[in-house]
Short mmCIF file of N, CA and C in Angstrom, two decimals:
data_model
loop_
_atom_site.label_atom_id
_atom_site.label_comp_id
_atom_site.label_asym_id
_atom_site.label_seq_id
_atom_site.Cartn_x
_atom_site.Cartn_y
_atom_site.Cartn_z
N MET A 67 -38.59 4.71 20.99
CA MET A 67 -38.12 5.21 19.71
C MET A 67 -36.70 5.76 19.83
N PHE A 68 -36.49 6.61 20.85
CA PHE A 68 -35.17 7.20 21.04
C PHE A 68 -34.13 6.12 21.36
N GLN A 69 -34.55 5.10 22.12
CA GLN A 69 -33.63 4.02 22.47
C GLN A 69 -33.19 3.26 21.23
N ARG A 70 -34.09 3.05 20.31
CA ARG A 70 -33.74 2.35 19.07
C ARG A 70 -32.75 3.17 18.25
N LEU A 71 -32.99 4.47 18.19
CA LEU A 71 -32.09 5.35 17.46
C LEU A 71 -30.71 5.35 18.10
N LEU A 72 -30.67 5.40 19.42
CA LEU A 72 -29.41 5.38 20.14
C LEU A 72 -28.68 4.05 19.93
N LEU A 73 -29.43 2.96 19.96
CA LEU A 73 -28.85 1.64 19.73
C LEU A 73 -28.30 1.53 18.30
N ALA A 74 -29.05 2.04 17.34
CA ALA A 74 -28.59 2.00 15.95
C ALA A 74 -27.32 2.82 15.78
N ALA A 75 -27.23 3.96 16.42
CA ALA A 75 -26.03 4.80 16.34
C ALA A 75 -24.84 4.08 16.98
N ALA A 76 -25.07 3.42 18.10
CA ALA A 76 -23.99 2.70 18.79
C ALA A 76 -23.48 1.53 17.94
N VAL A 77 -24.40 0.81 17.32
CA VAL A 77 -24.00 -0.32 16.47
C VAL A 77 -23.22 0.19 15.26
N THR A 78 -23.69 1.25 14.67
CA THR A 78 -22.99 1.84 13.51
C THR A 78 -21.58 2.27 13.89
N ALA A 79 -21.45 2.93 15.02
CA ALA A 79 -20.13 3.36 15.48
C ALA A 79 -19.23 2.17 15.75
N ALA A 80 -19.76 1.14 16.37
CA ALA A 80 -18.96 -0.05 16.69
C ALA A 80 -18.47 -0.74 15.42
N LEU A 81 -19.28 -0.74 14.40
CA LEU A 81 -18.88 -1.37 13.14
C LEU A 81 -17.90 -0.50 12.35
N ALA A 82 -17.99 0.81 12.49
CA ALA A 82 -17.15 1.71 11.71
C ALA A 82 -15.77 1.90 12.32
N LEU A 83 -15.63 1.81 13.62
CA LEU A 83 -14.35 2.09 14.27
C LEU A 83 -13.21 1.18 13.81
N PRO A 84 -13.40 -0.13 13.70
CA PRO A 84 -12.27 -0.95 13.22
C PRO A 84 -11.83 -0.57 11.81
N ALA A 85 -12.75 -0.23 10.96
CA ALA A 85 -12.40 0.17 9.59
C ALA A 85 -11.62 1.48 9.60
N LEU A 86 -12.00 2.40 10.45
CA LEU A 86 -11.29 3.67 10.53
C LEU A 86 -9.89 3.48 11.10
N ALA A 87 -9.74 2.58 12.04
CA ALA A 87 -8.43 2.31 12.63
C ALA A 87 -7.48 1.74 11.58
N ARG A 88 -7.98 0.89 10.70
CA ARG A 88 -7.14 0.29 9.67
C ARG A 88 -6.81 1.23 8.54
N ALA A 89 -7.53 2.33 8.42
CA ALA A 89 -7.28 3.27 7.32
C ALA A 89 -5.88 3.86 7.40
N ASP A 90 -5.33 3.97 8.61
CA ASP A 90 -3.99 4.54 8.78
C ASP A 90 -2.89 3.50 8.60
N GLU A 91 -3.24 2.24 8.62
CA GLU A 91 -2.24 1.19 8.47
C GLU A 91 -1.76 1.12 7.03
N PRO A 92 -0.48 0.82 6.85
CA PRO A 92 0.02 0.70 5.48
C PRO A 92 -0.58 -0.52 4.78
N GLU A 93 -0.70 -0.41 3.50
CA GLU A 93 -1.17 -1.55 2.70
C GLU A 93 -0.10 -2.64 2.79
N ALA A 94 -0.53 -3.88 2.80
CA ALA A 94 0.43 -4.99 2.87
C ALA A 94 1.43 -4.83 1.73
N CYS A 95 2.71 -4.90 2.08
CA CYS A 95 3.73 -4.62 1.07
C CYS A 95 3.69 -5.62 -0.09
N GLU A 96 3.22 -6.83 0.18
CA GLU A 96 3.12 -7.82 -0.90
C GLU A 96 2.12 -7.36 -1.96
N GLN A 97 1.06 -6.69 -1.53
CA GLN A 97 0.06 -6.20 -2.47
C GLN A 97 0.63 -5.06 -3.33
N VAL A 98 1.36 -4.16 -2.68
CA VAL A 98 1.94 -3.05 -3.42
C VAL A 98 3.03 -3.57 -4.36
N LEU A 99 3.79 -4.55 -3.91
CA LEU A 99 4.83 -5.15 -4.75
C LEU A 99 4.21 -5.77 -5.99
N LYS A 100 3.09 -6.44 -5.84
CA LYS A 100 2.41 -7.04 -7.00
C LYS A 100 1.99 -5.95 -7.99
N ARG A 101 1.42 -4.85 -7.47
CA ARG A 101 1.04 -3.74 -8.35
C ARG A 101 2.26 -3.18 -9.08
N LEU A 102 3.37 -3.06 -8.36
CA LEU A 102 4.60 -2.55 -8.97
C LEU A 102 5.09 -3.49 -10.06
N ASP A 103 5.12 -4.78 -9.77
CA ASP A 103 5.58 -5.74 -10.77
C ASP A 103 4.69 -5.74 -12.01
N ASP A 104 3.38 -5.65 -11.80
CA ASP A 104 2.45 -5.59 -12.93
C ASP A 104 2.69 -4.33 -13.76
N ALA A 105 2.91 -3.21 -13.08
CA ALA A 105 3.14 -1.95 -13.79
C ALA A 105 4.46 -1.99 -14.56
N MET A 106 5.46 -2.65 -14.00
CA MET A 106 6.75 -2.75 -14.69
C MET A 106 6.63 -3.54 -15.99
N LYS A 107 5.72 -4.49 -16.02
CA LYS A 107 5.54 -5.31 -17.22
C LYS A 107 4.92 -4.52 -18.37
N THR A 108 4.16 -3.49 -18.03
CA THR A 108 3.39 -2.79 -19.06
C THR A 108 3.88 -1.38 -19.35
N THR A 109 4.99 -0.98 -18.74
CA THR A 109 5.49 0.38 -18.91
C THR A 109 6.86 0.36 -19.57
N THR A 110 7.05 1.24 -20.53
CA THR A 110 8.35 1.38 -21.18
C THR A 110 9.15 2.42 -20.41
N LEU A 111 10.37 2.03 -20.03
CA LEU A 111 11.21 2.91 -19.22
C LEU A 111 12.54 3.18 -19.91
N THR A 112 13.12 4.32 -19.58
CA THR A 112 14.48 4.59 -20.02
C THR A 112 15.41 3.74 -19.15
N ASP A 113 16.67 3.65 -19.56
CA ASP A 113 17.63 2.88 -18.76
C ASP A 113 17.77 3.47 -17.36
N GLU A 114 17.78 4.79 -17.27
CA GLU A 114 17.89 5.45 -15.96
C GLU A 114 16.68 5.13 -15.08
N GLN A 115 15.49 5.18 -15.67
CA GLN A 115 14.28 4.85 -14.91
C GLN A 115 14.30 3.40 -14.45
N LYS A 116 14.78 2.49 -15.31
CA LYS A 116 14.86 1.08 -14.93
C LYS A 116 15.76 0.90 -13.71
N VAL A 117 16.88 1.60 -13.70
CA VAL A 117 17.81 1.51 -12.58
C VAL A 117 17.14 2.04 -11.31
N GLN A 118 16.45 3.17 -11.42
CA GLN A 118 15.78 3.76 -10.26
C GLN A 118 14.69 2.82 -9.73
N VAL A 119 13.84 2.35 -10.63
CA VAL A 119 12.72 1.50 -10.22
C VAL A 119 13.22 0.18 -9.63
N THR A 120 14.21 -0.41 -10.27
CA THR A 120 14.77 -1.67 -9.78
C THR A 120 15.40 -1.47 -8.39
N GLY A 121 16.10 -0.37 -8.20
CA GLY A 121 16.70 -0.08 -6.90
C GLY A 121 15.66 0.11 -5.82
N LEU A 122 14.62 0.87 -6.12
CA LEU A 122 13.54 1.09 -5.15
C LEU A 122 12.81 -0.21 -4.84
N ARG A 123 12.62 -1.04 -5.86
CA ARG A 123 11.95 -2.33 -5.65
C ARG A 123 12.79 -3.20 -4.71
N LYS A 124 14.10 -3.22 -4.94
CA LYS A 124 14.99 -4.03 -4.11
C LYS A 124 14.99 -3.54 -2.66
N GLN A 125 15.08 -2.22 -2.48
CA GLN A 125 15.05 -1.65 -1.13
C GLN A 125 13.73 -1.99 -0.44
N GLY A 126 12.64 -1.82 -1.16
CA GLY A 126 11.32 -2.10 -0.59
C GLY A 126 11.16 -3.56 -0.23
N LEU A 127 11.65 -4.43 -1.07
CA LEU A 127 11.54 -5.87 -0.82
C LEU A 127 12.31 -6.26 0.44
N GLU A 128 13.50 -5.68 0.62
CA GLU A 128 14.28 -5.96 1.83
C GLU A 128 13.53 -5.52 3.08
N LYS A 129 12.89 -4.36 3.01
CA LYS A 129 12.12 -3.84 4.15
C LYS A 129 10.88 -4.68 4.38
N CYS A 130 10.27 -5.13 3.30
CA CYS A 130 9.06 -5.97 3.40
C CYS A 130 9.39 -7.27 4.13
N LYS A 131 10.55 -7.83 3.85
CA LYS A 131 10.95 -9.11 4.47
C LYS A 131 11.12 -8.99 5.97
N VAL A 132 11.44 -7.80 6.48
CA VAL A 132 11.62 -7.62 7.92
C VAL A 132 10.43 -6.88 8.55
N GLU A 133 9.28 -6.97 7.87
CA GLU A 133 8.01 -6.44 8.39
C GLU A 133 7.99 -4.92 8.57
N LYS A 134 8.72 -4.20 7.77
CA LYS A 134 8.67 -2.74 7.79
C LYS A 134 7.79 -2.29 6.63
N ASP A 135 6.51 -2.64 6.72
CA ASP A 135 5.59 -2.41 5.61
C ASP A 135 5.48 -0.95 5.20
N ALA A 136 5.41 -0.04 6.18
CA ALA A 136 5.25 1.38 5.83
C ALA A 136 6.45 1.89 5.04
N GLU A 137 7.65 1.49 5.46
CA GLU A 137 8.86 1.92 4.75
C GLU A 137 8.95 1.26 3.38
N ALA A 138 8.56 -0.01 3.30
CA ALA A 138 8.55 -0.71 2.01
C ALA A 138 7.56 -0.06 1.06
N ASP A 139 6.38 0.27 1.59
CA ASP A 139 5.37 0.92 0.76
C ASP A 139 5.87 2.24 0.20
N ALA A 140 6.61 2.98 1.00
CA ALA A 140 7.14 4.27 0.52
C ALA A 140 8.08 4.05 -0.67
N ASP A 141 8.93 3.03 -0.58
CA ASP A 141 9.82 2.73 -1.70
C ASP A 141 9.02 2.29 -2.93
N PHE A 142 8.05 1.41 -2.72
CA PHE A 142 7.24 0.92 -3.84
C PHE A 142 6.43 2.05 -4.46
N GLN A 143 5.89 2.94 -3.63
CA GLN A 143 5.11 4.07 -4.15
C GLN A 143 6.01 5.02 -4.97
N ALA A 144 7.24 5.21 -4.51
CA ALA A 144 8.16 6.06 -5.27
C ALA A 144 8.45 5.43 -6.64
N ALA A 145 8.60 4.12 -6.66
CA ALA A 145 8.83 3.42 -7.93
C ALA A 145 7.60 3.53 -8.83
N LEU A 146 6.42 3.36 -8.24
CA LEU A 146 5.18 3.49 -9.02
C LEU A 146 5.03 4.90 -9.60
N LYS A 147 5.47 5.88 -8.85
CA LYS A 147 5.40 7.27 -9.34
C LYS A 147 6.29 7.43 -10.58
N ILE A 148 7.47 6.84 -10.55
CA ILE A 148 8.36 6.90 -11.72
C ILE A 148 7.69 6.23 -12.92
N LEU A 149 6.94 5.16 -12.63
CA LEU A 149 6.24 4.43 -13.69
C LEU A 149 4.98 5.17 -14.16
N GLY A 150 4.63 6.24 -13.46
CA GLY A 150 3.43 6.99 -13.82
C GLY A 150 2.16 6.33 -13.35
N LYS A 151 2.24 5.53 -12.33
CA LYS A 151 1.08 4.81 -11.80
C LYS A 151 0.70 5.30 -10.43
#
């Protein structure tokens, strides 16, 4: 009985560890970019906000192209915050 419980705990831990390791990884910048583009289509912005969001999107896209996903995500998240998303 105890061996089964121990085995079940070991299997559960083995299955959970990869998911926990990925929790700290940044979301793929292409996914965040899609969310940003979708939000831009449905949000009314002032001219100043448009300039800010467009600039952050451009910066993030440049970082995304060189595989700096965490930095790109930060730019995209800042733009999403301006959009209220």
